[in-house]
PDB file of C-alpha atoms and ligand atoms in Angstrom:
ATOM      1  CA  UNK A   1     108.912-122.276  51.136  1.00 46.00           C
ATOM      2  CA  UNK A   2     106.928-120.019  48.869  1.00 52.00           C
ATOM      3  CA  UNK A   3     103.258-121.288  49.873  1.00 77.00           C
ATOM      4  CA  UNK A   4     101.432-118.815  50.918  1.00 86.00           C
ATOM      5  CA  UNK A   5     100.823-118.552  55.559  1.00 91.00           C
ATOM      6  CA  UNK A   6      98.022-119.586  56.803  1.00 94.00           C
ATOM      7  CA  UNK A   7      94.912-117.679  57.598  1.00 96.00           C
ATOM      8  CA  UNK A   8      94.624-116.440  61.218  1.00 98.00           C
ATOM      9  CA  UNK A   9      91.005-116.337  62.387  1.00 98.00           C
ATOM     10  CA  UNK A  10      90.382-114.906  65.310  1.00 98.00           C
ATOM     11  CA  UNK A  11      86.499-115.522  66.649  1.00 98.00           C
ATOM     12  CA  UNK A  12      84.531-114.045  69.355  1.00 98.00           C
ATOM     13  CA  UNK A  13      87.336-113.204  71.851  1.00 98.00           C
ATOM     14  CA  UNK A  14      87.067-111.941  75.251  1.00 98.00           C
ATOM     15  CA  UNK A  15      89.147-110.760  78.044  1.00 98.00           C
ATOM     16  CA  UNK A  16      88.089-109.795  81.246  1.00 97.00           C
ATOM     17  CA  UNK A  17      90.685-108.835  83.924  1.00 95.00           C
ATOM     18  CA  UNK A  18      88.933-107.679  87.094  1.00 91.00           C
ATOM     19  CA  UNK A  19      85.432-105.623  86.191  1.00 87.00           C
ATOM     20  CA  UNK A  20      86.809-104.711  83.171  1.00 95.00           C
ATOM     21  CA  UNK A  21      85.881-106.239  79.598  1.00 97.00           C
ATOM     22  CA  UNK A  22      89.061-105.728  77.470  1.00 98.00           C
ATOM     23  CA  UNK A  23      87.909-107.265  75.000  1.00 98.00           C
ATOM     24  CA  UNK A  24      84.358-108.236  74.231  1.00 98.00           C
ATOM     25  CA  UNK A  25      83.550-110.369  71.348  1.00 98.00           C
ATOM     26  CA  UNK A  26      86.132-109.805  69.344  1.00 98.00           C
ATOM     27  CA  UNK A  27      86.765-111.465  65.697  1.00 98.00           C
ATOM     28  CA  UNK A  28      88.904-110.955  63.064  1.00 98.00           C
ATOM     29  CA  UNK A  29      90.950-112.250  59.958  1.00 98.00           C
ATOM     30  CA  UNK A  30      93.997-111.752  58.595  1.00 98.00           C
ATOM     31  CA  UNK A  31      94.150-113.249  55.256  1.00 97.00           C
ATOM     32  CA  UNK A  32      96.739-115.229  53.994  1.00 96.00           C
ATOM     33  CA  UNK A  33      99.598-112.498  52.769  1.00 95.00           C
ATOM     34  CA  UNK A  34      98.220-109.372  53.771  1.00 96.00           C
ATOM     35  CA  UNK A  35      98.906-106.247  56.111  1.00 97.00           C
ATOM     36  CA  UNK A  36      95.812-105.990  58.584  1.00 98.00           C
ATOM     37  CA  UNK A  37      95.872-103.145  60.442  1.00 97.00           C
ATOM     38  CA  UNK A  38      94.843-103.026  64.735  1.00 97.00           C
ATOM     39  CA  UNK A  39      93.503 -99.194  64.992  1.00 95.00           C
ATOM     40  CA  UNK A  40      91.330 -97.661  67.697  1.00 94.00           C
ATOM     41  CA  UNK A  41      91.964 -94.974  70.933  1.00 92.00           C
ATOM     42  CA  UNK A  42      95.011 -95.784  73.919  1.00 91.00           C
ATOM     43  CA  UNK A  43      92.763 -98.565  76.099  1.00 93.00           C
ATOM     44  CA  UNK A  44      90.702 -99.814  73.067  1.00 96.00           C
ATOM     45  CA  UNK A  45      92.171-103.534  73.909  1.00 97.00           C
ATOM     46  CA  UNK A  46      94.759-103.769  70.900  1.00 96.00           C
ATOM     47  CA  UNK A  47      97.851-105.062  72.567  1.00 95.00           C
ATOM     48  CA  UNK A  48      95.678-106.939  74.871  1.00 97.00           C
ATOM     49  CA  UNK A  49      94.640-108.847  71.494  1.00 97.00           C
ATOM     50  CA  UNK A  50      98.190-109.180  70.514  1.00 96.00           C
ATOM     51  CA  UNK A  51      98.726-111.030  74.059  1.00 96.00           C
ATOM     52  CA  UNK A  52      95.837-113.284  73.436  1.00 97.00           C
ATOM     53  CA  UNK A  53      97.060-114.158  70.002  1.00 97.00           C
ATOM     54  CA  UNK A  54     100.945-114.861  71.062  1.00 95.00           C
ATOM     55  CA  UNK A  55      99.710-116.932  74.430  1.00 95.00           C
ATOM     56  CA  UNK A  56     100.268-114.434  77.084  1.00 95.00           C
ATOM     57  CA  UNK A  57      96.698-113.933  78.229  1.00 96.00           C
ATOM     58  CA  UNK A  58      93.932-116.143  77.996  1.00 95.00           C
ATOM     59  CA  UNK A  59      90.407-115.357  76.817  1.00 97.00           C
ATOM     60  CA  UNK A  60      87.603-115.706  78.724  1.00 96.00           C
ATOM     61  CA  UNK A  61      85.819-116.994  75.800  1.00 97.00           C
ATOM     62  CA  UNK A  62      86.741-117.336  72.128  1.00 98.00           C
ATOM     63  CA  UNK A  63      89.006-118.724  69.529  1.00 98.00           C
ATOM     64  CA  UNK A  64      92.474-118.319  68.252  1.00 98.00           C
ATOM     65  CA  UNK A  65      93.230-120.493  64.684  1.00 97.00           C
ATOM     66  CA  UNK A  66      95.747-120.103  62.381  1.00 97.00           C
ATOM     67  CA  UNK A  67      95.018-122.443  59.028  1.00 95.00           C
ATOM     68  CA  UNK A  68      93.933-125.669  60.755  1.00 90.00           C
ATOM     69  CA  UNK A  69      95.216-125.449  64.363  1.00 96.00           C
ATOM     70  CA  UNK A  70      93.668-123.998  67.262  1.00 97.00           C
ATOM     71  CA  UNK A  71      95.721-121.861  69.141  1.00 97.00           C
ATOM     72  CA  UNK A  72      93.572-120.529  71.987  1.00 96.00           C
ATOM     73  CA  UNK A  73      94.835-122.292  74.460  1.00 90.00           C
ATOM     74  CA  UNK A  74      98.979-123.266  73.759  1.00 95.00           C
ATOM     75  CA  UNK A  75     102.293-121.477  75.533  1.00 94.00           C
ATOM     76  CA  UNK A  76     103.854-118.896  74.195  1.00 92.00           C
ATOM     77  CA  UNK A  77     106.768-120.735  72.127  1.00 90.00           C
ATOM     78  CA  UNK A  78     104.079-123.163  71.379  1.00 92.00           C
ATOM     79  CA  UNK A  79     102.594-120.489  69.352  1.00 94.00           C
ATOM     80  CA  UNK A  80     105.699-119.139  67.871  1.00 92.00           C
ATOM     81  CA  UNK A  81     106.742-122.407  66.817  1.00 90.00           C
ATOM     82  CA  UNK A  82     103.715-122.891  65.068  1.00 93.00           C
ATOM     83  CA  UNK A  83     104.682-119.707  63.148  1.00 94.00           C
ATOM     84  CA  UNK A  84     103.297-116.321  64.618  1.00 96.00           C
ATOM     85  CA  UNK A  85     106.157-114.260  66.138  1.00 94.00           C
ATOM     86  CA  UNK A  86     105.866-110.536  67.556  1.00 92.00           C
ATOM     87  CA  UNK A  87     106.933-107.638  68.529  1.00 90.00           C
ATOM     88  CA  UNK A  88     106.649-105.727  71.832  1.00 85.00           C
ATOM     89  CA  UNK A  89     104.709-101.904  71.863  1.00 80.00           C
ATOM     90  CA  UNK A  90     107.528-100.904  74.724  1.00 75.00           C
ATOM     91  CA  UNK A  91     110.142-103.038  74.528  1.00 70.00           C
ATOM     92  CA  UNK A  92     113.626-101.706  72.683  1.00 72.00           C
ATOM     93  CA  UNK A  93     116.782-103.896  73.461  1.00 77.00           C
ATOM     94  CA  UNK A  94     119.900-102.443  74.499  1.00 81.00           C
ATOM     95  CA  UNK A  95     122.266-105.437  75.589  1.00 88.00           C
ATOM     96  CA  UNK A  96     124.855-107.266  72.907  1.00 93.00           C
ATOM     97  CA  UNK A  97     125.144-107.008  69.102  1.00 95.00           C
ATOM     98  CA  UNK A  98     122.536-107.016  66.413  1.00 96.00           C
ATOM     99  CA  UNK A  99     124.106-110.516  65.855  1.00 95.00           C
ATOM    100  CA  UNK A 100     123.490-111.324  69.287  1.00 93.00           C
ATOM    101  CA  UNK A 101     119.737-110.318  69.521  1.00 93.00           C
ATOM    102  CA  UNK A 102     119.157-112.030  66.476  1.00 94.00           C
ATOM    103  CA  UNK A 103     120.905-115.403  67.531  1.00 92.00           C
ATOM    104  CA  UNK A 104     118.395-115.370  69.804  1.00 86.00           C
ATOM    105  CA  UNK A 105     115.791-115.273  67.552  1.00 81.00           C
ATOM    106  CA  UNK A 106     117.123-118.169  65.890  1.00 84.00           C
ATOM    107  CA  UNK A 107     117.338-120.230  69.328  1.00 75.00           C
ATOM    108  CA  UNK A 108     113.637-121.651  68.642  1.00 63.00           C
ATOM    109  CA  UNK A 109     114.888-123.840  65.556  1.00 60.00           C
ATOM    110  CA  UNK A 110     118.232-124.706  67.489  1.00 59.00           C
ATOM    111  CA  UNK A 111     118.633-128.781  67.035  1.00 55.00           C
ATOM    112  CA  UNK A 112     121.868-129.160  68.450  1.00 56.00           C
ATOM    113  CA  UNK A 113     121.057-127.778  72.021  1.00 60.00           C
ATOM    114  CA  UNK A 114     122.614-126.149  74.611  1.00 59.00           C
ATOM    115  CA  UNK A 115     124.848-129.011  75.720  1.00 62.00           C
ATOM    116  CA  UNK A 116     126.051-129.678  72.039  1.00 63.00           C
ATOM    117  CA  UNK A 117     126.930-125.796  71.761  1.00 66.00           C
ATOM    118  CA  UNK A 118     129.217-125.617  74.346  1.00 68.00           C
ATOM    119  CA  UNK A 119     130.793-128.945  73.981  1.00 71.00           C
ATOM    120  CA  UNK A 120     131.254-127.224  70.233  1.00 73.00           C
ATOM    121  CA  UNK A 121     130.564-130.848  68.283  1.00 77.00           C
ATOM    122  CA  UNK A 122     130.587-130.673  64.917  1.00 80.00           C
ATOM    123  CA  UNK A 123     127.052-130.778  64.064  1.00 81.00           C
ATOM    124  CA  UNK A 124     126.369-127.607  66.248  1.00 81.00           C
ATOM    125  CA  UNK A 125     129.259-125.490  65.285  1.00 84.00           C
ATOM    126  CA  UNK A 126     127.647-126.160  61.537  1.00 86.00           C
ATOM    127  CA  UNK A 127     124.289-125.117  62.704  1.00 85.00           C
ATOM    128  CA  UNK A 128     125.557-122.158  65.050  1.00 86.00           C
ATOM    129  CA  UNK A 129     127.252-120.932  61.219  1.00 89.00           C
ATOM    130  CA  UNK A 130     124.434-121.745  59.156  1.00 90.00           C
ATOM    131  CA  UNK A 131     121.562-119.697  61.873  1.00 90.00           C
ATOM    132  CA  UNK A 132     124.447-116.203  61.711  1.00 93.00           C
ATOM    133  CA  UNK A 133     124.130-116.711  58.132  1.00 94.00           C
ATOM    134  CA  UNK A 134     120.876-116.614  57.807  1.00 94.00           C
ATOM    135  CA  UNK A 135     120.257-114.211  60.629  1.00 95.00           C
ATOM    136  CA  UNK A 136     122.584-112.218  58.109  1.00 96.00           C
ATOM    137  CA  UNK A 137     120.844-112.239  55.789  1.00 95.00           C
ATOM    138  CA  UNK A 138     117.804-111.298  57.730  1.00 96.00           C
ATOM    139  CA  UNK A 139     119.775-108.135  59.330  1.00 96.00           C
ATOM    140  CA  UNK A 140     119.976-107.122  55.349  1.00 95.00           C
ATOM    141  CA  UNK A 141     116.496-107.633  54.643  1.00 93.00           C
ATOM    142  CA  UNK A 142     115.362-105.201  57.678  1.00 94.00           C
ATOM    143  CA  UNK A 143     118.252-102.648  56.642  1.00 93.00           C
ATOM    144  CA  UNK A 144     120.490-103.539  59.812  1.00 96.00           C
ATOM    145  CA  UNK A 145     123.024-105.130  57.511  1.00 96.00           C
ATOM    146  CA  UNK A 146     125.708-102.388  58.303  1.00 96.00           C
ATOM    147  CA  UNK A 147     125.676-102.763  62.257  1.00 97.00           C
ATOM    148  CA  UNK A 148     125.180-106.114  62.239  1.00 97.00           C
ATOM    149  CA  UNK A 149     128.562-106.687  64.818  1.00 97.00           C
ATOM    150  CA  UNK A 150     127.793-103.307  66.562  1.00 97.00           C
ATOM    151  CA  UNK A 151     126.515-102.975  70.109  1.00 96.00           C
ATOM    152  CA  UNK A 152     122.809-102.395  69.876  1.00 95.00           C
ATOM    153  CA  UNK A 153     122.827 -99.726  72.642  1.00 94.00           C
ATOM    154  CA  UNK A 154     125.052 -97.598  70.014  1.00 94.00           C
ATOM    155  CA  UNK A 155     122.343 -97.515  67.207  1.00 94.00           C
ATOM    156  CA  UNK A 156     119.961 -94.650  66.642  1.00 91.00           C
ATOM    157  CA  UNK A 157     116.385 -95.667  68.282  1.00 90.00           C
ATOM    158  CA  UNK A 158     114.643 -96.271  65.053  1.00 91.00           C
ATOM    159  CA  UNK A 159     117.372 -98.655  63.988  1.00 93.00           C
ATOM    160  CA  UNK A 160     116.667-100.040  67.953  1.00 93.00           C
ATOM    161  CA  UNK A 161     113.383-100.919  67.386  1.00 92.00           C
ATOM    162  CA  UNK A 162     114.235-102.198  64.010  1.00 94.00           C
ATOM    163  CA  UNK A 163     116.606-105.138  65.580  1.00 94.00           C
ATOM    164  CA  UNK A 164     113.010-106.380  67.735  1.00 93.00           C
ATOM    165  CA  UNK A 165     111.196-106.553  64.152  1.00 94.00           C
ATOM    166  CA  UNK A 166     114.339-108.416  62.865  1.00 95.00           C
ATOM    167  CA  UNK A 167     114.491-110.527  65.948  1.00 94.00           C
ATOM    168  CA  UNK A 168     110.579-111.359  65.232  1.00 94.00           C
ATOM    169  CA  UNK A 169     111.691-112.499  61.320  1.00 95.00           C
ATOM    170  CA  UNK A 170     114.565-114.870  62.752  1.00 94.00           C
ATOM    171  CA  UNK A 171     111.594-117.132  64.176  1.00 92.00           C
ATOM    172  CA  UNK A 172     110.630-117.381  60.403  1.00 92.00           C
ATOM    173  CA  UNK A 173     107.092-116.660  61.070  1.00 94.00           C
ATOM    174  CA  UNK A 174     104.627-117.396  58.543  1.00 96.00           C
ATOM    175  CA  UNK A 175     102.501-114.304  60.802  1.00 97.00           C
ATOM    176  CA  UNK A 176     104.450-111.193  61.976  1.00 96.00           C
ATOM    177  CA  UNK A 177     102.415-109.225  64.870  1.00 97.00           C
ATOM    178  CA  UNK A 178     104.331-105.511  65.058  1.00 95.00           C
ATOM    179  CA  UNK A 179     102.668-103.751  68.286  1.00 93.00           C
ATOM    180  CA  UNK A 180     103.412 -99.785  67.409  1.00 92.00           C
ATOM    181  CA  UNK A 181     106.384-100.429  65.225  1.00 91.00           C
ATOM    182  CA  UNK A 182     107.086 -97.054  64.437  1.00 92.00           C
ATOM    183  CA  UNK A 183     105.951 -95.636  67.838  1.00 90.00           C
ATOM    184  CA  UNK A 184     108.922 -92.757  68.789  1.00 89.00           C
ATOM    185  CA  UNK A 185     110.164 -92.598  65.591  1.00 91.00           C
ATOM    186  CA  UNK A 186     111.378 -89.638  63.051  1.00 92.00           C
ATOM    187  CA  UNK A 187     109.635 -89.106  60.135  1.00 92.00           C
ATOM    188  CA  UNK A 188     112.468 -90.418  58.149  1.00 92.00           C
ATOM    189  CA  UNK A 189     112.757 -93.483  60.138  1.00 92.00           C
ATOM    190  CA  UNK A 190     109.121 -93.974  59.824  1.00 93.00           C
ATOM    191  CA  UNK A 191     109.387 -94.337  56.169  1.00 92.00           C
ATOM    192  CA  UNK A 192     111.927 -96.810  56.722  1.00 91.00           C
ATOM    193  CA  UNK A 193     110.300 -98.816  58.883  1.00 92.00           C
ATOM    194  CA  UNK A 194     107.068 -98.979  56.490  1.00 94.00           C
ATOM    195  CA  UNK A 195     109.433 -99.620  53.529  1.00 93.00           C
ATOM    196  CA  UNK A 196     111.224-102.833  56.037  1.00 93.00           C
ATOM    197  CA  UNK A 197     107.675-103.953  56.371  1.00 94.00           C
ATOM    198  CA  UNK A 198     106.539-104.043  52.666  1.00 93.00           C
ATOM    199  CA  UNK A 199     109.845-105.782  51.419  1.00 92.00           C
ATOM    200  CA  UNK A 200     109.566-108.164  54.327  1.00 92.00           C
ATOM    201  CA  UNK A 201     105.535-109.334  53.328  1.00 92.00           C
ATOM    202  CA  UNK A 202     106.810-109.392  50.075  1.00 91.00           C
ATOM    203  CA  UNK A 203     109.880-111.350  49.969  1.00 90.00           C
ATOM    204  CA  UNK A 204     109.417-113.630  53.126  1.00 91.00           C
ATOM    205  CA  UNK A 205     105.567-114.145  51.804  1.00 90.00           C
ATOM    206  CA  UNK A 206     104.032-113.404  55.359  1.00 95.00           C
ATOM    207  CA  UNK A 207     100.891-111.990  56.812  1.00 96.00           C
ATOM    208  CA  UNK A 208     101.339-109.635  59.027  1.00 97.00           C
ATOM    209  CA  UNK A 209      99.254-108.178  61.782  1.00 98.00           C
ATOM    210  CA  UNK A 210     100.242-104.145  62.428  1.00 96.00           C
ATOM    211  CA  UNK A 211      98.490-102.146  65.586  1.00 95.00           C
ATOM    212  CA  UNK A 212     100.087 -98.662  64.509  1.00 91.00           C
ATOM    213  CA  UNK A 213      98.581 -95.155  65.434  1.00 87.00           C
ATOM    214  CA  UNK A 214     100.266 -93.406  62.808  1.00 87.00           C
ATOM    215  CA  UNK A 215      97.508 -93.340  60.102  1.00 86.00           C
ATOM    216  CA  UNK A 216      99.227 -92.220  57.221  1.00 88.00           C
ATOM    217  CA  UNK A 217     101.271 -95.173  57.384  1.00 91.00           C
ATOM    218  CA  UNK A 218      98.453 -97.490  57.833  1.00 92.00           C
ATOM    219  CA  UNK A 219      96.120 -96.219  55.300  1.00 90.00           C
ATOM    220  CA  UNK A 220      99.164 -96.606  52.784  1.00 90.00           C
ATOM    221  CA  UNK A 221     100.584-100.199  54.661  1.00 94.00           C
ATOM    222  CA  UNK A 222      97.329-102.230  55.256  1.00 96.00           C
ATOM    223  CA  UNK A 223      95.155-103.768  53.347  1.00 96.00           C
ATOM    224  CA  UNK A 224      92.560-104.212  55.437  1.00 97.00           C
ATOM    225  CA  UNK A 225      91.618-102.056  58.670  1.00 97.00           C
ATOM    226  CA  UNK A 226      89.809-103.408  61.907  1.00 97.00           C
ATOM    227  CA  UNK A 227      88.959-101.154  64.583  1.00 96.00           C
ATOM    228  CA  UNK A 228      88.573-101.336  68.320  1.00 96.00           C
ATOM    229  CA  UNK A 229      86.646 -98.910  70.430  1.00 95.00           C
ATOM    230  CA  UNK A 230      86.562-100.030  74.258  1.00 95.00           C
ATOM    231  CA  UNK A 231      86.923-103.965  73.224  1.00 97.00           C
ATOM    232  CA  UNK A 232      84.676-104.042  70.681  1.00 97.00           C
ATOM    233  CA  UNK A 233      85.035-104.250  66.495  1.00 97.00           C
ATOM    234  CA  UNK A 234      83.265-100.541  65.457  1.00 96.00           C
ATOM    235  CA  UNK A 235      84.541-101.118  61.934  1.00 96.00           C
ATOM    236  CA  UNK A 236      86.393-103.665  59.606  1.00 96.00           C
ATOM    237  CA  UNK A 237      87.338-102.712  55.767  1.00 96.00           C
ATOM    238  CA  UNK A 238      89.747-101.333  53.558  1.00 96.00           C
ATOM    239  CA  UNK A 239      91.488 -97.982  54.610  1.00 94.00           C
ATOM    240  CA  UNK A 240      89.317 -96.330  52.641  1.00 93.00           C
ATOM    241  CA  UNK A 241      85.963 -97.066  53.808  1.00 94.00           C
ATOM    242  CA  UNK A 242      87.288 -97.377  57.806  1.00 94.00           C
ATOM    243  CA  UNK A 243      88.671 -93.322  57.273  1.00 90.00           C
ATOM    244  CA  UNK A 244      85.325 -92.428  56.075  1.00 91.00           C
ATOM    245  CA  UNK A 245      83.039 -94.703  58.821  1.00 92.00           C
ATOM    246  CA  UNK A 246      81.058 -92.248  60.962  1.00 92.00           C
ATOM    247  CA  UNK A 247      81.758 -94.347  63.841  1.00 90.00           C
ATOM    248  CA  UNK A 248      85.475 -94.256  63.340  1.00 90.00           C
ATOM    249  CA  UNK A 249      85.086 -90.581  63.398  1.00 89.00           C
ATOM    250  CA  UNK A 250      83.506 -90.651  66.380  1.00 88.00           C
ATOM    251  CA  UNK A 251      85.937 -92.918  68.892  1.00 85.00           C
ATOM    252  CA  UNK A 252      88.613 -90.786  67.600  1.00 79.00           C
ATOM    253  CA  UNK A 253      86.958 -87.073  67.893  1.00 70.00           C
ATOM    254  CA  UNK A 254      85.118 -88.069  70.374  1.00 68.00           C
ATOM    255  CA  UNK A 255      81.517 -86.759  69.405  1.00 53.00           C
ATOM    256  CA  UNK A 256      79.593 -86.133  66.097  1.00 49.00           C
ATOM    257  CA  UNK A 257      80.629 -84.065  63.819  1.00 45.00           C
ATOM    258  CA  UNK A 258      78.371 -81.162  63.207  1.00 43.00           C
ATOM    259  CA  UNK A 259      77.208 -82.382  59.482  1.00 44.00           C
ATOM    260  CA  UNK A 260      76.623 -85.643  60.703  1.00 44.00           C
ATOM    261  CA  UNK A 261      73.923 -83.756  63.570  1.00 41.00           C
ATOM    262  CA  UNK A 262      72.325 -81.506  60.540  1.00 36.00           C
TER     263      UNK A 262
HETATM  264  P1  ADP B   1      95.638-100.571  73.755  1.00 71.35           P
HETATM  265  O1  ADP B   1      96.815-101.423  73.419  1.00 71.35           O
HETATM  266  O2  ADP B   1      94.586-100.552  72.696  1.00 71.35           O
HETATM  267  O3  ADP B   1      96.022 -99.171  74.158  1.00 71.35           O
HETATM  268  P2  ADP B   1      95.351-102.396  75.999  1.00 71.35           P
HETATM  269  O4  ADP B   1      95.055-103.702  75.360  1.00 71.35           O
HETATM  270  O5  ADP B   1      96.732-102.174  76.497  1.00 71.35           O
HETATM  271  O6  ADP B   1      94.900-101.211  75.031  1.00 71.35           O
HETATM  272  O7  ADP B   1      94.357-102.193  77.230  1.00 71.35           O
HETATM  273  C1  ADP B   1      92.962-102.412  77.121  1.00 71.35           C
HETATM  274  C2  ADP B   1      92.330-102.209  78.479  1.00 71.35           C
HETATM  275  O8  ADP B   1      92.688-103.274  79.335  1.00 71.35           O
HETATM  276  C3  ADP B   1      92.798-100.930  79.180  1.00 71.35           C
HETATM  277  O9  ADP B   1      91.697-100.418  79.897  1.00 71.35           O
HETATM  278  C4  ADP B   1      93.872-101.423  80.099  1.00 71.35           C
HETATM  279  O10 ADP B   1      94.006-100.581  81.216  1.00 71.35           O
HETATM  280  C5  ADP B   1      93.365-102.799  80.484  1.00 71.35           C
HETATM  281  N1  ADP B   1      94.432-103.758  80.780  1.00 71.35           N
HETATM  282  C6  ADP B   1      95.396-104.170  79.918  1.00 71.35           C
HETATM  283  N2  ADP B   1      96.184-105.096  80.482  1.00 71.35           N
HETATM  284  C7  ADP B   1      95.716-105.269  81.750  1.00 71.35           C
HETATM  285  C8  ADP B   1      96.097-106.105  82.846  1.00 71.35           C
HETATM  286  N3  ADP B   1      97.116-106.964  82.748  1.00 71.35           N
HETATM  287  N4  ADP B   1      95.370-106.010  83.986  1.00 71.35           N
HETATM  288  C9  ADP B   1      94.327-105.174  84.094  1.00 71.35           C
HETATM  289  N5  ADP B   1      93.902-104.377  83.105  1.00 71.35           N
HETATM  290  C10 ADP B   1      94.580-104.417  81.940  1.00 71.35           C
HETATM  291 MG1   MG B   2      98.853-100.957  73.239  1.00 71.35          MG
END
C-alpha cells in the first residue's frame, strides 16, 4: 500500500490535429512521489498532454509509460485502471451529492456489478458499504467531509471543483493529473486547494502531475517545473531555476527584456 507509484515517462510525444503541431517532441518525467508542474502560455499544448496521457488523444508519435507498462496506446479506463486518474480544466459537477459523485469514482473497482447491485445480494450490499466508507474517508482527506450528503450544486465553487479532485482520488490512483485545479478560485480557496494537494501526495503516497497558471502556487507546490511554449519543452527544473530561465521570461512577456538586449 505504502510503495512508492511508479515513474511516468513520457518520451518524444507529438500531436498533430489538422496543420497544427500541438505538441512536438515532447518528453517528460514525473518521478515517483513528486508534484511536477505543466506551465507555459493558453495554446502551449498542456491539456492536450493531459489527453494524451489519460487516452483521449493519440500521438502521432511517441511514448506514454508508467513504471513498466506502456500506455501510449490503451482506452481511457484502461489507463485509469492501471492507476493515473484526472481531473478536467472546465469541468465542475453540479448533479447529486458529494457521496454520489464520489460513488462514481469508486465504480472502476466495483466487483459485484451492476446486476448484483440492484438485485442487492449480499456480497454487493457489503461492497456498496465498504466503497461509501472509504469514499468517506476520502471526502475528509480533500476537506469535503462536512457536505458529504449535500447536493453538490449547493456548495461554494471552490468546494465544486474540490469534489472532481476527490472524485479523481476515489480511483486510488498511484498518478493524480489536476488540469487548472485552482482555476476561478478565491484566494482563500486557493490555499485550500494547495493545502488538499500536499496532504493528499503525502498521505495517499502519489505523484501527481499539476498544469496550474497560478505561479505562486506552483513555485511553492512542485517540485519540479516543465514548460511548454507552442508544443515544445523551453525549460525543465526546479521552480527556481525555470522562474529565472531567460526563455521562460520570454514566452510569458513576450520579448526580451531590456538587460537581457544590453
Ligand atoms: P493549453 O492547455 O496549454 O492552453 P491546449 O492543449 O488546449 O493548450 O491546446 C494546444 C493547441 O492545440 C491550441 O492551439 C489548440 O487550439 C489546439 N487544439 C487543442 N485541442 C484541439 C482539437 N481537438 N482540435 C484542434 N486543435 C486543438
Ligand atoms: Mg488547457
Amino acid at each position: 500500500m505504502n510503495d512508492s507509484p511508479p515513474e511516468l515517462q513520457v518520451r518524444d510525444v507529438t500531436v498533430r490535429f489538422a496543420g497544427l503541431t500541438a505538441l512536438d517532441g515532447v518528453g517528460l518525467t514525473v518521478a515517483p512521489g513528486s508534484v511536477h508542474a505543466l506551465i507555459g502560455p493558453n495554446g502551449a499544448g498542456k491539456s492536450t498532454c493531459f489527453n494524451v496521457l489519460s487516452g483521449l488523444t493519440r500521438p502521432a508519435s511517441g511514448t506514454v509509460r508508467l513504471g513498466g507498462t506502456d500506455l501510449t496506446r490503451l482506452a481511457p479506463h484502461r489507463i485509469a485502471a492501471l492507476g493515473v486518474a484526472r481531473t478536467f480544466q472546465n469541468i465542475v459537477t453540479t448533479e447529486g451529492t458529494v457521496a454520489d459523485n464520489l460513488m462514481l469514482g469508486r465504480h472502476a473497482h466495483s466487483r459485484a456489478g451492476f446486476a448484483a447491485s440492484a438485485l442487492r445480494l449480499p456480497r454487493a450490499v457489503r461492497e456498496q458499504r465498504e466503497h461509501r466508507a472509504r469514499a468517506r474517508e476520502i471526502a475528509e482527506l480533500t476537506g469535503l467531509a462536512r457536505h458529504f450528503d449535500s447536493p453538490v450544486a449547493l456548495l461554494s465553487y471552490g468546494d465544486r471543483k474540490r469534489v472532481e479532485l476527490a472524485r479523481a482520488l476515489c480511483l486510488e490512483p498511484r498518478v493524480l493529473l489536476l488540469d487548472e485545479p485552482v482555476a476561478g478560485m478565491n484566494a482563500a480557496e486557493r490555499a485550500r486547494t494547495a493545502e488538499v494537494v500536499r496532504e493528499v501526495r503525502a498521505g495517499l503516497g502519489l505523484s501527481v502531475l499539476l498544469v496550474e497558471h497560478d505561479m505562486g502556487l506552483v513555485m511553492r507546490l512542485a517540485d519540479e517545473v516543465t514548460v511548454l511554449d507552442f508544443g515544445r519543452v523551453i525549460a525543465h527544473g526546479t521552480p527556481d531555476e525555470v522562474r529565472r530561465d531567460p526563455e521562460v521570461l520570454r514566452a510569458y512577456l513576450g520579448t526580451p527584456g531590456e538587460e537581457d538586449a544590453a
